[in-house]
PDB file of C-alpha atoms in Angstrom:
ATOM      1  CA  VAL A   4      95.680  48.190  85.551  1.00  0.00           C
ATOM      2  CA  GLN A   5      94.900  51.736  86.467  1.00  0.00           C
ATOM      3  CA  THR A   6      96.519  54.062  88.980  1.00  0.00           C
ATOM      4  CA  CYS A   7      93.699  53.373  91.446  1.00  0.00           C
ATOM      5  CA  ALA A   8      94.991  49.787  91.624  1.00  0.00           C
ATOM      6  CA  LEU A   9      98.228  50.884  93.322  1.00  0.00           C
ATOM      7  CA  PRO A  10      96.896  50.553  96.913  1.00  0.00           C
ATOM      8  CA  ILE A  11      95.662  47.046  96.104  1.00  0.00           C
ATOM      9  CA  PHE A  12      99.150  46.005  94.960  1.00  0.00           C
ATOM     10  CA  GLN A  13     100.758  47.588  98.017  1.00  0.00           C
ATOM     11  CA  ARG A  14      98.447  45.705 100.399  1.00  0.00           C
ATOM     12  CA  SER A  15      98.618  42.430  98.502  1.00  0.00           C
ATOM     13  CA  LYS A  16     102.421  42.189  98.537  1.00  0.00           C
ATOM     14  CA  VAL A  17     102.343  40.818  94.976  1.00  0.00           C
ATOM     15  CA  TYR A  18     105.858  40.360  93.584  1.00  0.00           C
ATOM     16  CA  PRO A  19     106.806  40.725  89.917  1.00  0.00           C
ATOM     17  CA  GLN A  20     107.402  37.001  89.480  1.00  0.00           C
ATOM     18  CA  GLN A  21     103.723  36.383  90.206  1.00  0.00           C
ATOM     19  CA  ILE A  22     102.732  38.775  87.407  1.00  0.00           C
ATOM     20  CA  LEU A  23     105.320  37.144  85.128  1.00  0.00           C
ATOM     21  CA  MET A  24     103.591  33.800  85.574  1.00  0.00           C
ATOM     22  CA  ALA A  25     100.444  35.357  84.083  1.00  0.00           C
ATOM     23  CA  ALA A  26     102.474  37.038  81.336  1.00  0.00           C
ATOM     24  CA  ASN A  27     103.896  33.635  80.358  1.00  0.00           C
ATOM     25  CA  HIS A  28     100.453  32.645  79.118  1.00  0.00           C
ATOM     26  CA  VAL A  29     100.067  35.596  76.762  1.00  0.00           C
ATOM     27  CA  VAL A  30      99.630  34.447  73.180  1.00  0.00           C
ATOM     28  CA  PRO A  31     100.396  36.677  70.167  1.00  0.00           C
ATOM     29  CA  GLU A  32      96.720  37.173  69.324  1.00  0.00           C
ATOM     30  CA  MET A  33      95.908  38.449  72.827  1.00  0.00           C
ATOM     31  CA  PRO A  34      94.715  42.087  72.843  1.00  0.00           C
ATOM     32  CA  VAL A  35      97.515  44.588  73.293  1.00  0.00           C
ATOM     33  CA  GLN A  36      95.616  46.141  76.220  1.00  0.00           C
ATOM     34  CA  ILE A  37      96.092  42.939  78.222  1.00  0.00           C
ATOM     35  CA  LYS A  38      99.804  42.848  77.434  1.00  0.00           C
ATOM     36  CA  ARG A  39     100.155  46.486  78.521  1.00  0.00           C
ATOM     37  CA  ALA A  40      98.148  45.826  81.685  1.00  0.00           C
ATOM     38  CA  LEU A  41     100.459  42.963  82.654  1.00  0.00           C
ATOM     39  CA  ASN A  42     103.534  45.158  82.120  1.00  0.00           C
ATOM     40  CA  LYS A  43     101.937  47.900  84.224  1.00  0.00           C
ATOM     41  CA  ALA A  44     100.962  45.388  86.926  1.00  0.00           C
ATOM     42  CA  ALA A  45     104.556  44.113  87.086  1.00  0.00           C
ATOM     43  CA  ASP A  46     105.809  47.677  87.398  1.00  0.00           C
ATOM     44  CA  LEU A  47     103.284  48.414  90.190  1.00  0.00           C
ATOM     45  CA  ALA A  48     104.398  45.264  92.002  1.00  0.00           C
ATOM     46  CA  MET A  49     107.861  46.853  92.213  1.00  0.00           C
ATOM     47  CA  ASP A  50     106.718  48.739  95.309  1.00  0.00           C
ATOM     48  CA  ASN A  51     106.940  45.376  97.100  1.00  0.00           C
ATOM     49  CA  VAL A  52     110.573  44.733  96.069  1.00  0.00           C
ATOM     50  CA  PRO A  53     113.311  45.942  98.448  1.00  0.00           C
ATOM     51  CA  ASP A  54     115.023  49.221  97.661  1.00  0.00           C
ATOM     52  CA  PHE A  55     118.514  49.219  99.119  1.00  0.00           C
ATOM     53  CA  GLY A  56     118.635  53.003  99.348  1.00  0.00           C
ATOM     54  CA  GLY A  57     121.710  53.790  97.299  1.00  0.00           C
ATOM     55  CA  LEU A  58     123.789  50.804  98.364  1.00  0.00           C
ATOM     56  CA  LYS A  59     125.698  49.132  95.549  1.00  0.00           C
ATOM     57  CA  VAL A  60     123.787  45.947  94.759  1.00  0.00           C
ATOM     58  CA  GLY A  61     125.166  42.883  92.992  1.00  0.00           C
ATOM     59  CA  VAL A  62     122.677  40.347  91.641  1.00  0.00           C
ATOM     60  CA  ILE A  63     123.755  36.834  90.620  1.00  0.00           C
ATOM     61  CA  VAL A  64     121.280  34.642  88.745  1.00  0.00           C
ATOM     62  CA  ASP A  65     121.851  30.913  88.316  1.00  0.00           C
ATOM     63  CA  VAL A  66     121.026  30.189  84.660  1.00  0.00           C
ATOM     64  CA  SER A  67     122.412  26.655  84.617  1.00  0.00           C
ATOM     65  CA  GLY A  68     120.556  23.820  82.932  1.00  0.00           C
ATOM     66  CA  SER A  69     119.159  22.561  86.241  1.00  0.00           C
ATOM     67  CA  MET A  70     117.164  25.786  86.595  1.00  0.00           C
ATOM     68  CA  GLY A  71     114.763  24.705  83.857  1.00  0.00           C
ATOM     69  CA  SER A  72     114.018  26.313  80.555  1.00  0.00           C
ATOM     70  CA  GLY A  73     113.187  29.902  79.813  1.00  0.00           C
ATOM     71  CA  LEU A  74     109.908  31.344  80.923  1.00  0.00           C
ATOM     72  CA  THR A  75     108.237  27.995  81.507  1.00  0.00           C
ATOM     73  CA  THR A  76     105.585  28.629  84.115  1.00  0.00           C
ATOM     74  CA  GLY A  77     106.950  27.933  87.544  1.00  0.00           C
ATOM     75  CA  SER A  78     110.455  26.946  86.467  1.00  0.00           C
ATOM     76  CA  PRO A  79     113.176  27.992  88.889  1.00  0.00           C
ATOM     77  CA  LEU A  80     114.744  30.028  86.056  1.00  0.00           C
ATOM     78  CA  SER A  81     111.539  31.988  85.464  1.00  0.00           C
ATOM     79  CA  GLN A  82     111.206  32.675  89.184  1.00  0.00           C
ATOM     80  CA  ALA A  83     114.854  33.699  89.558  1.00  0.00           C
ATOM     81  CA  SER A  84     114.703  35.843  86.411  1.00  0.00           C
ATOM     82  CA  ALA A  85     111.643  37.715  87.638  1.00  0.00           C
ATOM     83  CA  LEU A  86     113.080  38.299  91.102  1.00  0.00           C
ATOM     84  CA  ALA A  87     116.435  39.462  89.703  1.00  0.00           C
ATOM     85  CA  ALA A  88     114.638  41.714  87.207  1.00  0.00           C
ATOM     86  CA  GLY A  89     112.735  43.260  90.081  1.00  0.00           C
ATOM     87  CA  MET A  90     115.936  43.882  92.015  1.00  0.00           C
ATOM     88  CA  VAL A  91     117.689  45.662  89.131  1.00  0.00           C
ATOM     89  CA  TYR A  92     114.516  47.540  88.182  1.00  0.00           C
ATOM     90  CA  LYS A  93     114.120  48.875  91.722  1.00  0.00           C
ATOM     91  CA  ASN A  94     117.855  49.430  92.333  1.00  0.00           C
ATOM     92  CA  LYS A  95     118.900  51.179  89.116  1.00  0.00           C
ATOM     93  CA  ASP A  96     122.634  51.062  89.879  1.00  0.00           C
ATOM     94  CA  ALA A  97     122.630  47.317  90.542  1.00  0.00           C
ATOM     95  CA  THR A  98     125.018  45.074  88.642  1.00  0.00           C
ATOM     96  CA  LEU A  99     123.356  42.000  87.175  1.00  0.00           C
ATOM     97  CA  ILE A 100     125.214  38.895  86.090  1.00  0.00           C
ATOM     98  CA  ALA A 101     124.016  35.495  84.928  1.00  0.00           C
ATOM     99  CA  VAL A 102     126.083  32.455  85.908  1.00  0.00           C
ATOM    100  CA  ASP A 103     126.308  28.878  84.707  1.00  0.00           C
ATOM    101  CA  THR A 104     129.900  27.610  84.420  1.00  0.00           C
ATOM    102  CA  SER A 105     130.991  31.175  83.645  1.00  0.00           C
ATOM    103  CA  VAL A 106     129.799  34.745  84.110  1.00  0.00           C
ATOM    104  CA  HIS A 107     127.518  36.386  81.531  1.00  0.00           C
ATOM    105  CA  HIS A 108     126.632  40.061  81.326  1.00  0.00           C
ATOM    106  CA  PRO A 109     123.015  40.295  80.127  1.00  0.00           C
ATOM    107  CA  SER A 110     122.252  43.242  77.874  1.00  0.00           C
ATOM    108  CA  TYR A 111     118.995  44.786  79.044  1.00  0.00           C
ATOM    109  CA  ASP A 112     117.308  48.174  79.282  1.00  0.00           C
ATOM    110  CA  PRO A 113     117.402  49.179  82.978  1.00  0.00           C
ATOM    111  CA  ASP A 114     114.487  51.521  82.307  1.00  0.00           C
ATOM    112  CA  GLY A 115     112.532  48.815  80.480  1.00  0.00           C
ATOM    113  CA  SER A 116     109.778  46.715  81.993  1.00  0.00           C
ATOM    114  CA  VAL A 117     110.399  44.066  84.610  1.00  0.00           C
ATOM    115  CA  ILE A 118     108.950  41.491  82.229  1.00  0.00           C
ATOM    116  CA  GLY A 119     111.384  42.603  79.503  1.00  0.00           C
ATOM    117  CA  ILE A 120     114.392  42.269  81.822  1.00  0.00           C
ATOM    118  CA  ALA A 121     113.204  38.826  82.992  1.00  0.00           C
ATOM    119  CA  LYS A 122     112.823  37.671  79.385  1.00  0.00           C
ATOM    120  CA  VAL A 123     116.431  38.647  78.637  1.00  0.00           C
ATOM    121  CA  LEU A 124     117.632  36.574  81.606  1.00  0.00           C
ATOM    122  CA  SER A 125     115.457  33.605  80.749  1.00  0.00           C
ATOM    123  CA  GLN A 126     117.195  33.236  77.379  1.00  0.00           C
ATOM    124  CA  TYR A 127     120.327  31.899  79.066  1.00  0.00           C
ATOM    125  CA  ARG A 128     120.429  28.127  79.400  1.00  0.00           C
ATOM    126  CA  GLY A 129     123.813  26.953  80.505  1.00  0.00           C
ATOM    127  CA  GLY A 130     125.019  23.508  81.325  1.00  0.00           C
ATOM    128  CA  GLY A 131     126.775  23.243  84.661  1.00  0.00           C
ATOM    129  CA  THR A 132     126.608  25.346  87.786  1.00  0.00           C
ATOM    130  CA  ASP A 133     129.434  27.416  89.252  1.00  0.00           C
ATOM    131  CA  LEU A 134     127.942  30.094  91.486  1.00  0.00           C
ATOM    132  CA  GLY A 135     131.471  30.590  92.758  1.00  0.00           C
ATOM    133  CA  ALA A 136     132.195  32.278  89.412  1.00  0.00           C
ATOM    134  CA  GLY A 137     129.657  34.949  90.328  1.00  0.00           C
ATOM    135  CA  LEU A 138     131.099  35.404  93.786  1.00  0.00           C
ATOM    136  CA  ARG A 139     134.616  35.629  92.342  1.00  0.00           C
ATOM    137  CA  TYR A 140     133.373  38.229  89.842  1.00  0.00           C
ATOM    138  CA  PHE A 141     132.132  40.499  92.645  1.00  0.00           C
ATOM    139  CA  HIS A 142     135.125  39.865  94.930  1.00  0.00           C
ATOM    140  CA  GLY A 143     137.021  43.116  95.360  1.00  0.00           C
ATOM    141  CA  LYS A 144     134.375  45.148  93.523  1.00  0.00           C
ATOM    142  CA  PRO A 145     132.518  47.942  95.289  1.00  0.00           C
ATOM    143  CA  VAL A 146     129.357  45.999  96.170  1.00  0.00           C
ATOM    144  CA  ASP A 147     127.524  46.478  99.475  1.00  0.00           C
ATOM    145  CA  VAL A 148     124.725  43.891  99.079  1.00  0.00           C
TER     146      VAL A 148
END
């Protein structure tokens, strides 16, 4: 994906999770140029993700067992991971938590690729679901959105 592709991405409204679906099919023997192109495409797609202009953003991702497994194409977890990765990539000061029956604090590189952040999130596979744990975590914290 070259710089001239940027207007195409802006007009197409492609979101990072759509690029992640393609990245899920990358096999180890695939040429490194294709892997790099997918990372670049995901980064270009960031122009279509909302920027909350300095507001403090809190992102809660449901990583419970019912969300499916890892980066399986089309699983709710892969979709949620990609969308959350896009939000924290675009809003650098965002706080990201993963929730199943408790709150997890994923360790990721905020300056890394969207695909890399999504892969970190997709490694969580909890049992039950308690999104209230995420809401309780942010209660009283300085979060605007």
